[in-house]
Amino acid sequence: MIQADIATKIISPETSIWVVFPGRRRRFINNFLRQQHVFLETPGIALRPEMANDYPSVRRHVRMSGAISEYHLHSEAKKFPSRNPNHYADSPIKDAGLRMLASSVRKMFGRMKSGDLVVVPGRMFNPVYFGEVTASFKTEDTLQVERYGQEEIPFRRVRWLNPGVPRHIVPQHLQGYLAKPPAIAHVARSPETEDFFRFAYPAYVLADKSAVMMDGPKYDGKNPLATIEANYLVAYFIAAFHAIEKEQLETFTTLNVPAAIEKFYDPELVQSFTQNFNSPGKYALSALSAVLGTFVSVGIAIAISQLDASDLHEGIEVTNSVSPQDAHINKDSGIKLDYLFKSLHNDKIKEINHLGKRAKEQIGLTTPVRIKVKAK
């Protein structure tokens, strides 16, 4: 039995995208990254979760935090401001800066939820960082930063998903979200803005589409033919998926790889397939099917692993260590993959394995999938 862990993030329709700036002039970027937190410049705000969506409470606490911040930065010779939020007005805020800060507080502590995606732009030309909110806000979630002495500042817990993405590879239609504050901005979900997920997760599934990133770290960008085996594998498994959907797998399995692609490859299943010719190589498949990305990445992982027919004919079990609670993708992709490999004869498996071996030798092709052969 083959076990394939797809390590794929299942993104629900309720998942929100937030762009969070790490303070003015990005001055807290290192605090964000080292401590796995995001926060606002709200020293002494003393916020509780139940206050975060109560407008009068937020106004009082933001006014208090503003006074404390002003004292630390500009007014040390004056009397320290009151720490009692009831000493501050709860009326609508006229000052534009404080009004925007109050809105940011409600977003970060009242609306941002566990599982949401956080996008943090570094300084100009520096990387963009992607994280996932890991917990609901709690009163005790506070920290201190040198700029504000011993003042407690509330934070949200974040797990950083990668070491940062070079700013220049983020497409132009997303760059506008990274350019200017407010301190936190909610990004409305759309086919365009969901591209942010592509930079956060090596593999993910949305309601009606999926995506997978495949690495080719040995590819030096000098020989276009070095990628041909990898491209054949991607096209072959897209074609196999289409053949299964059309209930024509029996015909598909009689054909060699080029012929199978010629007859069954369907470009309508593919939103995009991009190949980065810079070193190291990277491939991104966005599919107009929730299952196809997983199907392709597992198929390629099996080809790279050089498994023989006897192993594959024992069956394939698909699991998901990243989103174990969403079993429907595992089940559907597992059924299709099991059906495909049990239908392939030894000569076709050898042909696929040859492509996998060459792709690994030529460019070091890998997918996020982890393959394990269970003892019989």
Tab-separated table of C-alpha atoms in Angstrom:
chain	number	residue	atom	x	y	z
A	1	MET	CA	0.000	0.000	0.000
A	2	ILE	CA	1.278	3.465	-0.955
A	3	GLN	CA	0.611	6.323	1.475
A	4	ALA	CA	0.649	9.785	-0.062
A	5	ASP	CA	0.517	12.794	2.278
A	6	ILE	CA	-0.596	15.669	0.038
A	7	ALA	CA	0.363	18.339	2.646
A	8	THR	CA	-2.237	20.657	1.125
A	9	LYS	CA	-3.988	23.580	2.770
A	10	ILE	CA	-7.775	23.436	2.380
A	11	ILE	CA	-8.935	27.066	2.347
A	12	SER	CA	-12.518	27.655	3.401
A	13	PRO	CA	-14.741	30.398	1.952
A	14	GLU	CA	-14.637	32.054	5.401
A	15	THR	CA	-10.844	32.499	5.367
A	16	SER	CA	-9.951	36.196	5.185
A	17	ILE	CA	-6.848	37.890	3.808
A	18	TRP	CA	-5.279	40.721	5.806
A	19	VAL	CA	-2.374	42.988	4.884
A	20	VAL	CA	-0.637	44.127	8.073
A	21	PHE	CA	2.083	46.778	8.037
A	22	PRO	CA	4.750	46.344	10.754
A	23	GLY	CA	4.582	49.875	12.133
A	24	ARG	CA	5.491	53.172	10.532
A	25	ARG	CA	8.458	52.791	8.167
A	26	ARG	CA	8.161	49.003	8.833
A	27	ARG	CA	10.100	49.481	12.073
A	28	PHE	CA	8.687	46.400	13.820
A	29	ILE	CA	9.306	43.913	11.013
A	30	ASN	CA	11.959	42.037	13.031
A	31	ASN	CA	9.668	41.876	16.075
A	32	PHE	CA	6.942	40.387	13.889
A	33	LEU	CA	9.196	37.732	12.410
A	34	ARG	CA	11.158	36.723	15.511
A	35	GLN	CA	8.201	36.513	17.871
A	36	GLN	CA	5.608	35.123	15.434
A	37	HIS	CA	3.215	37.920	16.336
A	38	VAL	CA	1.554	40.857	14.615
A	39	PHE	CA	0.468	43.931	16.536
A	40	LEU	CA	-0.466	47.603	16.286
A	41	GLU	CA	1.211	50.583	17.908
A	42	THR	CA	-1.217	50.680	20.839
A	43	PRO	CA	0.830	50.896	24.060
A	44	GLY	CA	-1.245	50.568	27.221
A	45	ILE	CA	-4.531	49.877	25.445
A	46	ALA	CA	-5.592	47.151	27.959
A	47	LEU	CA	-7.970	45.483	25.499
A	48	ARG	CA	-10.198	42.484	26.234
A	49	PRO	CA	-11.729	40.316	23.485
A	50	GLU	CA	-15.297	41.362	24.249
A	51	MET	CA	-14.359	45.027	23.774
A	52	ALA	CA	-12.930	44.655	20.270
A	53	ASN	CA	-16.259	45.086	18.461
A	54	ASP	CA	-17.753	47.596	20.891
A	55	TYR	CA	-17.274	51.007	19.312
A	56	PRO	CA	-17.489	53.134	22.513
A	57	SER	CA	-15.007	50.875	24.342
A	58	VAL	CA	-12.562	50.918	21.435
A	59	ARG	CA	-12.755	54.718	21.212
A	60	ARG	CA	-11.982	55.145	24.931
A	61	HIS	CA	-9.074	52.694	24.815
A	62	VAL	CA	-7.623	54.129	21.604
A	63	ARG	CA	-7.754	57.642	23.051
A	64	MET	CA	-6.018	56.326	26.198
A	65	SER	CA	-3.369	54.513	24.153
A	66	GLY	CA	-2.835	57.638	22.047
A	67	ALA	CA	-2.197	59.704	25.176
A	68	ILE	CA	0.214	57.096	26.578
A	69	SER	CA	2.046	56.881	23.254
A	70	GLU	CA	2.339	60.669	23.078
A	71	TYR	CA	3.753	60.759	26.597
A	72	HIS	CA	6.477	58.190	25.822
A	73	LEU	CA	7.488	59.801	22.556
A	74	HIS	CA	7.172	63.532	23.203
A	75	SER	CA	6.037	64.491	26.696
A	76	GLU	CA	8.181	62.797	29.298
A	77	ALA	CA	8.412	65.952	31.398
A	78	LYS	CA	4.635	66.115	31.762
A	79	LYS	CA	2.305	64.212	34.036
A	80	PHE	CA	1.605	60.647	32.959
A	81	PRO	CA	-1.882	60.340	31.433
A	82	SER	CA	-4.671	58.418	33.111
A	83	ARG	CA	-4.762	54.642	32.681
A	84	ASN	CA	-8.492	54.584	33.392
A	85	PRO	CA	-10.315	54.250	30.043
A	86	ASN	CA	-13.454	55.748	31.606
A	87	HIS	CA	-11.583	59.062	31.845
A	88	TYR	CA	-11.653	59.268	28.028
A	89	ALA	CA	-14.572	60.100	25.750
A	90	ASP	CA	-16.449	57.424	23.818
A	91	SER	CA	-17.792	59.829	21.189
A	92	PRO	CA	-16.814	59.553	17.491
A	93	ILE	CA	-13.149	60.393	16.973
A	94	LYS	CA	-12.370	63.493	14.900
A	95	ASP	CA	-8.600	63.077	14.684
A	96	ALA	CA	-7.928	61.160	11.436
A	97	GLY	CA	-4.969	59.202	12.790
A	98	LEU	CA	-6.755	58.016	15.926
A	99	ARG	CA	-9.924	57.252	13.938
A	100	MET	CA	-7.922	55.031	11.585
A	101	LEU	CA	-6.219	53.360	14.539
A	102	ALA	CA	-9.608	52.585	16.113
A	103	SER	CA	-10.695	50.955	12.864
A	104	SER	CA	-7.464	48.915	12.807
A	105	VAL	CA	-8.037	47.752	16.390
A	106	ARG	CA	-11.512	46.480	15.528
A	107	LYS	CA	-10.129	44.628	12.494
A	108	MET	CA	-7.147	42.997	14.201
A	109	PHE	CA	-8.805	42.050	17.479
A	110	GLY	CA	-12.478	41.844	16.556
A	111	ARG	CA	-12.590	40.484	13.000
A	112	MET	CA	-9.310	38.674	12.341
A	113	LYS	CA	-9.773	34.990	13.183
A	114	SER	CA	-7.774	31.812	13.486
A	115	GLY	CA	-6.844	30.411	10.067
A	116	ASP	CA	-6.856	33.773	8.291
A	117	LEU	CA	-3.960	34.685	6.011
A	118	VAL	CA	-1.707	37.572	7.047
A	119	VAL	CA	0.434	39.348	4.442
A	120	VAL	CA	3.228	41.566	5.828
A	121	PRO	CA	5.180	43.768	3.391
A	122	GLY	CA	8.773	44.439	4.336
A	123	ARG	CA	10.531	47.672	3.480
A	124	MET	CA	10.631	48.667	-0.166
A	125	PHE	CA	12.367	45.992	-2.291
A	126	ASN	CA	12.499	43.663	0.738
A	127	PRO	CA	10.527	40.409	0.882
A	128	VAL	CA	6.822	40.034	1.540
A	129	TYR	CA	6.004	37.669	4.402
A	130	PHE	CA	3.024	35.340	4.685
A	131	GLY	CA	1.595	33.954	7.908
A	132	GLU	CA	-1.460	32.206	9.263
A	133	VAL	CA	-3.321	33.322	12.386
A	134	THR	CA	-3.088	30.431	14.843
A	135	ALA	CA	-5.360	31.413	17.745
A	136	SER	CA	-8.174	33.645	18.878
A	137	PHE	CA	-7.203	36.817	20.723
A	138	LYS	CA	-6.862	36.505	24.502
A	139	THR	CA	-6.459	39.261	27.103
A	140	GLU	CA	-3.083	37.895	28.223
A	141	ASP	CA	-1.652	38.064	24.670
A	142	THR	CA	0.502	41.136	25.214
A	143	LEU	CA	4.137	42.061	24.661
A	144	GLN	CA	6.544	44.923	25.172
A	145	VAL	CA	8.729	46.745	22.667
A	146	GLU	CA	11.646	49.018	23.446
A	147	ARG	CA	10.055	52.076	21.851
A	148	TYR	CA	7.303	52.123	24.500
A	149	GLY	CA	9.196	50.909	27.562
A	150	GLN	CA	7.218	48.617	29.853
A	151	GLU	CA	3.861	49.308	28.221
A	152	GLU	CA	1.838	46.219	27.322
A	153	ILE	CA	0.748	45.940	23.676
A	154	PRO	CA	-1.796	43.315	22.554
A	155	PHE	CA	-0.818	41.002	19.696
A	156	ARG	CA	-2.197	38.242	17.461
A	157	ARG	CA	-0.398	34.892	17.202
A	158	VAL	CA	0.877	34.038	13.705
A	159	ARG	CA	2.752	31.091	12.187
A	160	TRP	CA	5.034	32.285	9.392
A	161	LEU	CA	4.591	30.076	6.347
A	162	ASN	CA	7.843	30.726	4.488
A	163	PRO	CA	11.020	32.814	4.775
A	164	GLY	CA	9.552	35.568	2.615
A	165	VAL	CA	8.771	36.069	-1.055
A	166	PRO	CA	10.828	38.506	-3.171
A	167	ARG	CA	8.731	41.607	-3.755
A	168	HIS	CA	9.367	41.649	-7.503
A	169	ILE	CA	7.720	38.288	-8.144
A	170	VAL	CA	4.401	39.374	-6.620
A	171	PRO	CA	2.221	40.214	-9.648
A	172	GLN	CA	1.304	43.793	-10.422
A	173	HIS	CA	-2.389	43.347	-9.605
A	174	LEU	CA	-1.403	42.567	-5.994
A	175	GLN	CA	1.300	45.205	-5.576
A	176	GLY	CA	-1.219	47.941	-4.791
A	177	TYR	CA	-2.214	46.177	-1.578
A	178	LEU	CA	1.413	46.267	-0.394
A	179	ALA	CA	2.162	49.912	-1.023
A	180	LYS	CA	0.442	52.104	1.569
A	181	PRO	CA	-1.009	51.768	5.075
A	182	PRO	CA	-3.557	51.721	6.950
A	183	ALA	CA	-1.869	49.569	9.533
A	184	ILE	CA	-4.189	46.662	8.680
A	185	ALA	CA	-6.387	46.242	5.640
A	186	HIS	CA	-8.935	43.568	4.806
A	187	VAL	CA	-8.505	42.269	1.252
A	188	ALA	CA	-11.788	41.204	-0.328
A	189	ARG	CA	-11.596	37.680	-1.775
A	190	SER	CA	-11.714	37.488	-5.578
A	191	PRO	CA	-10.044	35.339	-8.267
A	192	GLU	CA	-7.340	38.021	-8.459
A	193	THR	CA	-6.658	38.505	-4.734
A	194	GLU	CA	-6.737	34.745	-4.070
A	195	ASP	CA	-3.356	34.731	-5.834
A	196	PHE	CA	-1.984	35.686	-2.401
A	197	PHE	CA	-2.592	32.071	-1.347
A	198	ARG	CA	-0.213	30.934	-4.093
A	199	PHE	CA	2.699	32.645	-2.327
A	200	ALA	CA	1.707	31.411	1.121
A	201	TYR	CA	1.122	27.694	0.551
A	202	PRO	CA	3.038	25.233	-1.677
A	203	ALA	CA	-0.289	23.485	-2.305
A	204	TYR	CA	-3.844	24.584	-1.576
A	205	VAL	CA	-7.458	23.903	-2.461
A	206	LEU	CA	-10.304	26.379	-2.763
A	207	ALA	CA	-13.960	25.545	-3.278
A	208	ASP	CA	-13.644	25.160	-7.043
A	209	LYS	CA	-9.942	25.226	-7.840
A	210	SER	CA	-6.589	23.986	-6.593
A	211	ALA	CA	-2.965	24.926	-6.943
A	212	VAL	CA	0.398	23.297	-6.404
A	213	MET	CA	3.957	24.600	-6.507
A	214	MET	CA	6.668	22.236	-7.738
A	215	ASP	CA	10.359	22.967	-7.290
A	216	GLY	CA	13.198	22.353	-9.697
A	217	PRO	CA	16.184	23.538	-7.643
A	218	LYS	CA	18.783	22.081	-10.041
A	219	TYR	CA	17.397	23.986	-13.015
A	220	ASP	CA	19.841	26.739	-13.967
A	221	GLY	CA	17.672	28.503	-16.549
A	222	LYS	CA	20.096	27.813	-19.409
A	223	ASN	CA	18.642	24.776	-21.137
A	224	PRO	CA	14.934	24.895	-22.052
A	225	LEU	CA	14.963	21.165	-22.864
A	226	ALA	CA	15.910	20.361	-19.259
A	227	THR	CA	12.274	20.881	-18.247
A	228	ILE	CA	10.666	18.735	-20.925
A	229	GLU	CA	10.200	15.620	-18.766
A	230	ALA	CA	8.622	17.664	-15.957
A	231	ASN	CA	6.228	19.275	-18.415
A	232	TYR	CA	5.310	15.904	-19.900
A	233	LEU	CA	4.485	14.602	-16.423
A	234	VAL	CA	2.244	17.563	-15.606
A	235	ALA	CA	0.416	17.254	-18.924
A	236	TYR	CA	0.111	13.460	-18.616
A	237	PHE	CA	-1.595	13.529	-15.225
A	238	ILE	CA	-3.935	16.338	-16.300
A	239	ALA	CA	-4.842	14.155	-19.273
A	240	ALA	CA	-5.337	11.121	-17.000
A	241	PHE	CA	-7.674	13.113	-14.765
A	242	HIS	CA	-9.704	14.169	-17.794
A	243	ALA	CA	-9.881	10.581	-19.075
A	244	ILE	CA	-11.214	9.403	-15.712
A	245	GLU	CA	-13.800	12.181	-15.650
A	246	LYS	CA	-14.935	11.164	-19.151
A	247	GLU	CA	-14.976	7.481	-18.137
A	248	GLN	CA	-12.407	6.673	-20.834
A	249	LEU	CA	-9.542	5.423	-18.670
A	250	GLU	CA	-9.499	2.079	-20.469
A	251	THR	CA	-8.606	3.847	-23.721
A	252	PHE	CA	-6.149	6.153	-21.942
A	253	THR	CA	-4.122	3.278	-20.489
A	254	THR	CA	-3.465	1.793	-23.930
A	255	LEU	CA	-1.614	4.932	-25.061
A	256	ASN	CA	1.975	5.989	-24.460
A	257	VAL	CA	2.610	9.327	-22.784
A	258	PRO	CA	2.694	11.598	-25.880
A	259	ALA	CA	-0.363	9.918	-27.409
A	260	ALA	CA	-2.311	10.062	-24.138
A	261	ILE	CA	-1.580	13.781	-23.825
A	262	GLU	CA	-2.541	14.396	-27.437
A	263	LYS	CA	-5.902	12.683	-27.032
A	264	PHE	CA	-6.958	13.594	-23.495
A	265	TYR	CA	-5.208	16.784	-22.355
A	266	ASP	CA	-7.883	19.424	-21.709
A	267	PRO	CA	-6.688	23.043	-21.384
A	268	GLU	CA	-10.099	23.993	-19.977
A	269	LEU	CA	-9.075	22.296	-16.722
A	270	VAL	CA	-6.086	24.630	-16.309
A	271	GLN	CA	-6.323	28.191	-15.082
A	272	SER	CA	-2.582	28.667	-15.474
A	273	PHE	CA	0.690	26.771	-15.603
A	274	THR	CA	3.764	28.906	-15.112
A	275	GLN	CA	7.426	28.007	-15.278
A	276	ASN	CA	10.012	30.298	-13.734
A	277	PHE	CA	13.164	30.306	-15.861
A	278	ASN	CA	15.201	31.972	-13.157
A	279	SER	CA	17.429	29.764	-11.038
A	280	PRO	CA	16.230	27.823	-9.110
A	281	GLY	CA	13.336	26.596	-11.221
A	282	LYS	CA	9.780	26.640	-9.931
A	283	TYR	CA	6.515	25.525	-11.489
A	284	ALA	CA	3.014	26.596	-10.508
A	285	LEU	CA	-0.158	24.828	-11.600
A	286	SER	CA	-3.528	26.465	-10.928
A	287	ALA	CA	-6.357	24.110	-11.835
A	288	LEU	CA	-10.068	24.751	-12.291
A	289	SER	CA	-10.912	21.756	-10.138
A	290	ALA	CA	-10.606	21.279	-6.391
A	291	VAL	CA	-9.030	17.842	-6.865
A	292	LEU	CA	-6.816	18.203	-9.927
A	293	GLY	CA	-3.864	19.929	-8.221
A	294	THR	CA	-3.630	17.122	-5.672
A	295	PHE	CA	-4.068	14.452	-8.346
A	296	VAL	CA	-1.222	15.859	-10.449
A	297	SER	CA	1.193	16.413	-7.542
A	298	VAL	CA	0.674	12.887	-6.157
A	299	GLY	CA	1.072	11.372	-9.628
A	300	ILE	CA	4.356	13.209	-10.152
A	301	ALA	CA	5.587	12.322	-6.649
A	302	ILE	CA	4.937	8.650	-7.412
A	303	ALA	CA	6.815	8.911	-10.722
A	304	ILE	CA	9.773	10.565	-8.990
A	305	SER	CA	9.755	7.868	-6.281
A	306	GLN	CA	10.313	5.129	-8.890
A	307	LEU	CA	7.684	2.774	-7.463
A	308	ASP	CA	7.091	-0.435	-9.365
A	309	ALA	CA	3.827	-1.989	-10.510
A	310	SER	CA	3.641	-4.459	-7.626
A	311	ASP	CA	3.683	-1.608	-5.085
A	312	LEU	CA	1.221	0.532	-6.999
A	313	HIS	CA	-1.230	-2.274	-7.621
A	314	GLU	CA	-1.472	-2.756	-3.839
A	315	GLY	CA	-3.390	0.529	-3.723
A	316	ILE	CA	-2.920	4.195	-2.821
A	317	GLU	CA	-4.105	5.899	0.363
A	318	VAL	CA	-4.150	9.708	0.344
A	319	THR	CA	-3.829	11.647	3.620
A	320	ASN	CA	-3.377	15.334	4.427
A	321	SER	CA	-1.209	16.367	7.382
A	322	VAL	CA	-1.810	20.098	6.788
A	323	SER	CA	-5.634	20.044	6.771
A	324	PRO	CA	-6.571	16.639	8.203
A	325	GLN	CA	-10.144	17.693	8.976
A	326	ASP	CA	-11.046	18.116	5.281
A	327	ALA	CA	-11.164	14.508	4.132
A	328	HIS	CA	-13.244	14.935	0.972
A	329	ILE	CA	-10.263	16.024	-1.147
A	330	ASN	CA	-8.200	13.086	0.139
A	331	LYS	CA	-10.987	10.640	-0.623
A	332	ASP	CA	-11.785	11.881	-4.129
A	333	SER	CA	-8.169	12.219	-5.260
A	334	GLY	CA	-7.285	8.883	-3.642
A	335	ILE	CA	-10.069	7.052	-5.499
A	336	LYS	CA	-8.979	8.520	-8.836
A	337	LEU	CA	-5.265	7.846	-8.282
A	338	ASP	CA	-5.921	4.306	-7.108
A	339	TYR	CA	-8.082	3.699	-10.179
A	340	LEU	CA	-5.405	5.096	-12.503
A	341	PHE	CA	-2.382	3.211	-11.173
A	342	LYS	CA	-4.203	-0.096	-10.797
A	343	SER	CA	-5.218	0.267	-14.457
A	344	LEU	CA	-1.729	1.016	-15.782
A	345	HIS	CA	0.282	-1.934	-17.066
A	346	ASN	CA	3.937	-2.387	-16.204
A	347	ASP	CA	5.228	-0.856	-19.459
A	348	LYS	CA	3.284	2.382	-18.878
A	349	ILE	CA	4.481	2.612	-15.272
A	350	LYS	CA	8.064	2.180	-16.495
A	351	GLU	CA	7.505	4.967	-19.038
A	352	ILE	CA	6.209	7.324	-16.332
A	353	ASN	CA	9.044	6.356	-13.982
A	354	HIS	CA	11.589	7.101	-16.696
A	355	LEU	CA	10.182	10.622	-17.031
A	356	GLY	CA	10.239	11.003	-13.241
A	357	LYS	CA	13.844	9.836	-13.035
A	358	ARG	CA	14.933	12.221	-15.800
A	359	ALA	CA	13.026	15.157	-14.267
A	360	LYS	CA	14.709	14.528	-10.938
A	361	GLU	CA	18.162	14.227	-12.540
A	362	GLN	CA	17.724	17.247	-14.805
A	363	ILE	CA	16.098	19.777	-12.487
A	364	GLY	CA	15.618	18.069	-9.116
A	365	LEU	CA	11.827	18.098	-9.550
A	366	THR	CA	9.905	17.784	-6.275
A	367	THR	CA	6.312	18.311	-5.150
A	368	PRO	CA	4.914	18.982	-1.639
A	369	VAL	CA	3.678	15.360	-1.479
A	370	ARG	CA	5.394	12.875	0.838
A	371	ILE	CA	5.321	9.241	-0.309
A	372	LYS	CA	5.616	6.235	2.015
A	373	VAL	CA	5.353	2.542	1.158
A	374	LYS	CA	3.601	0.660	3.940
A	375	ALA	CA	4.756	-2.879	4.657
A	376	LYS	CA	2.570	-5.568	3.117
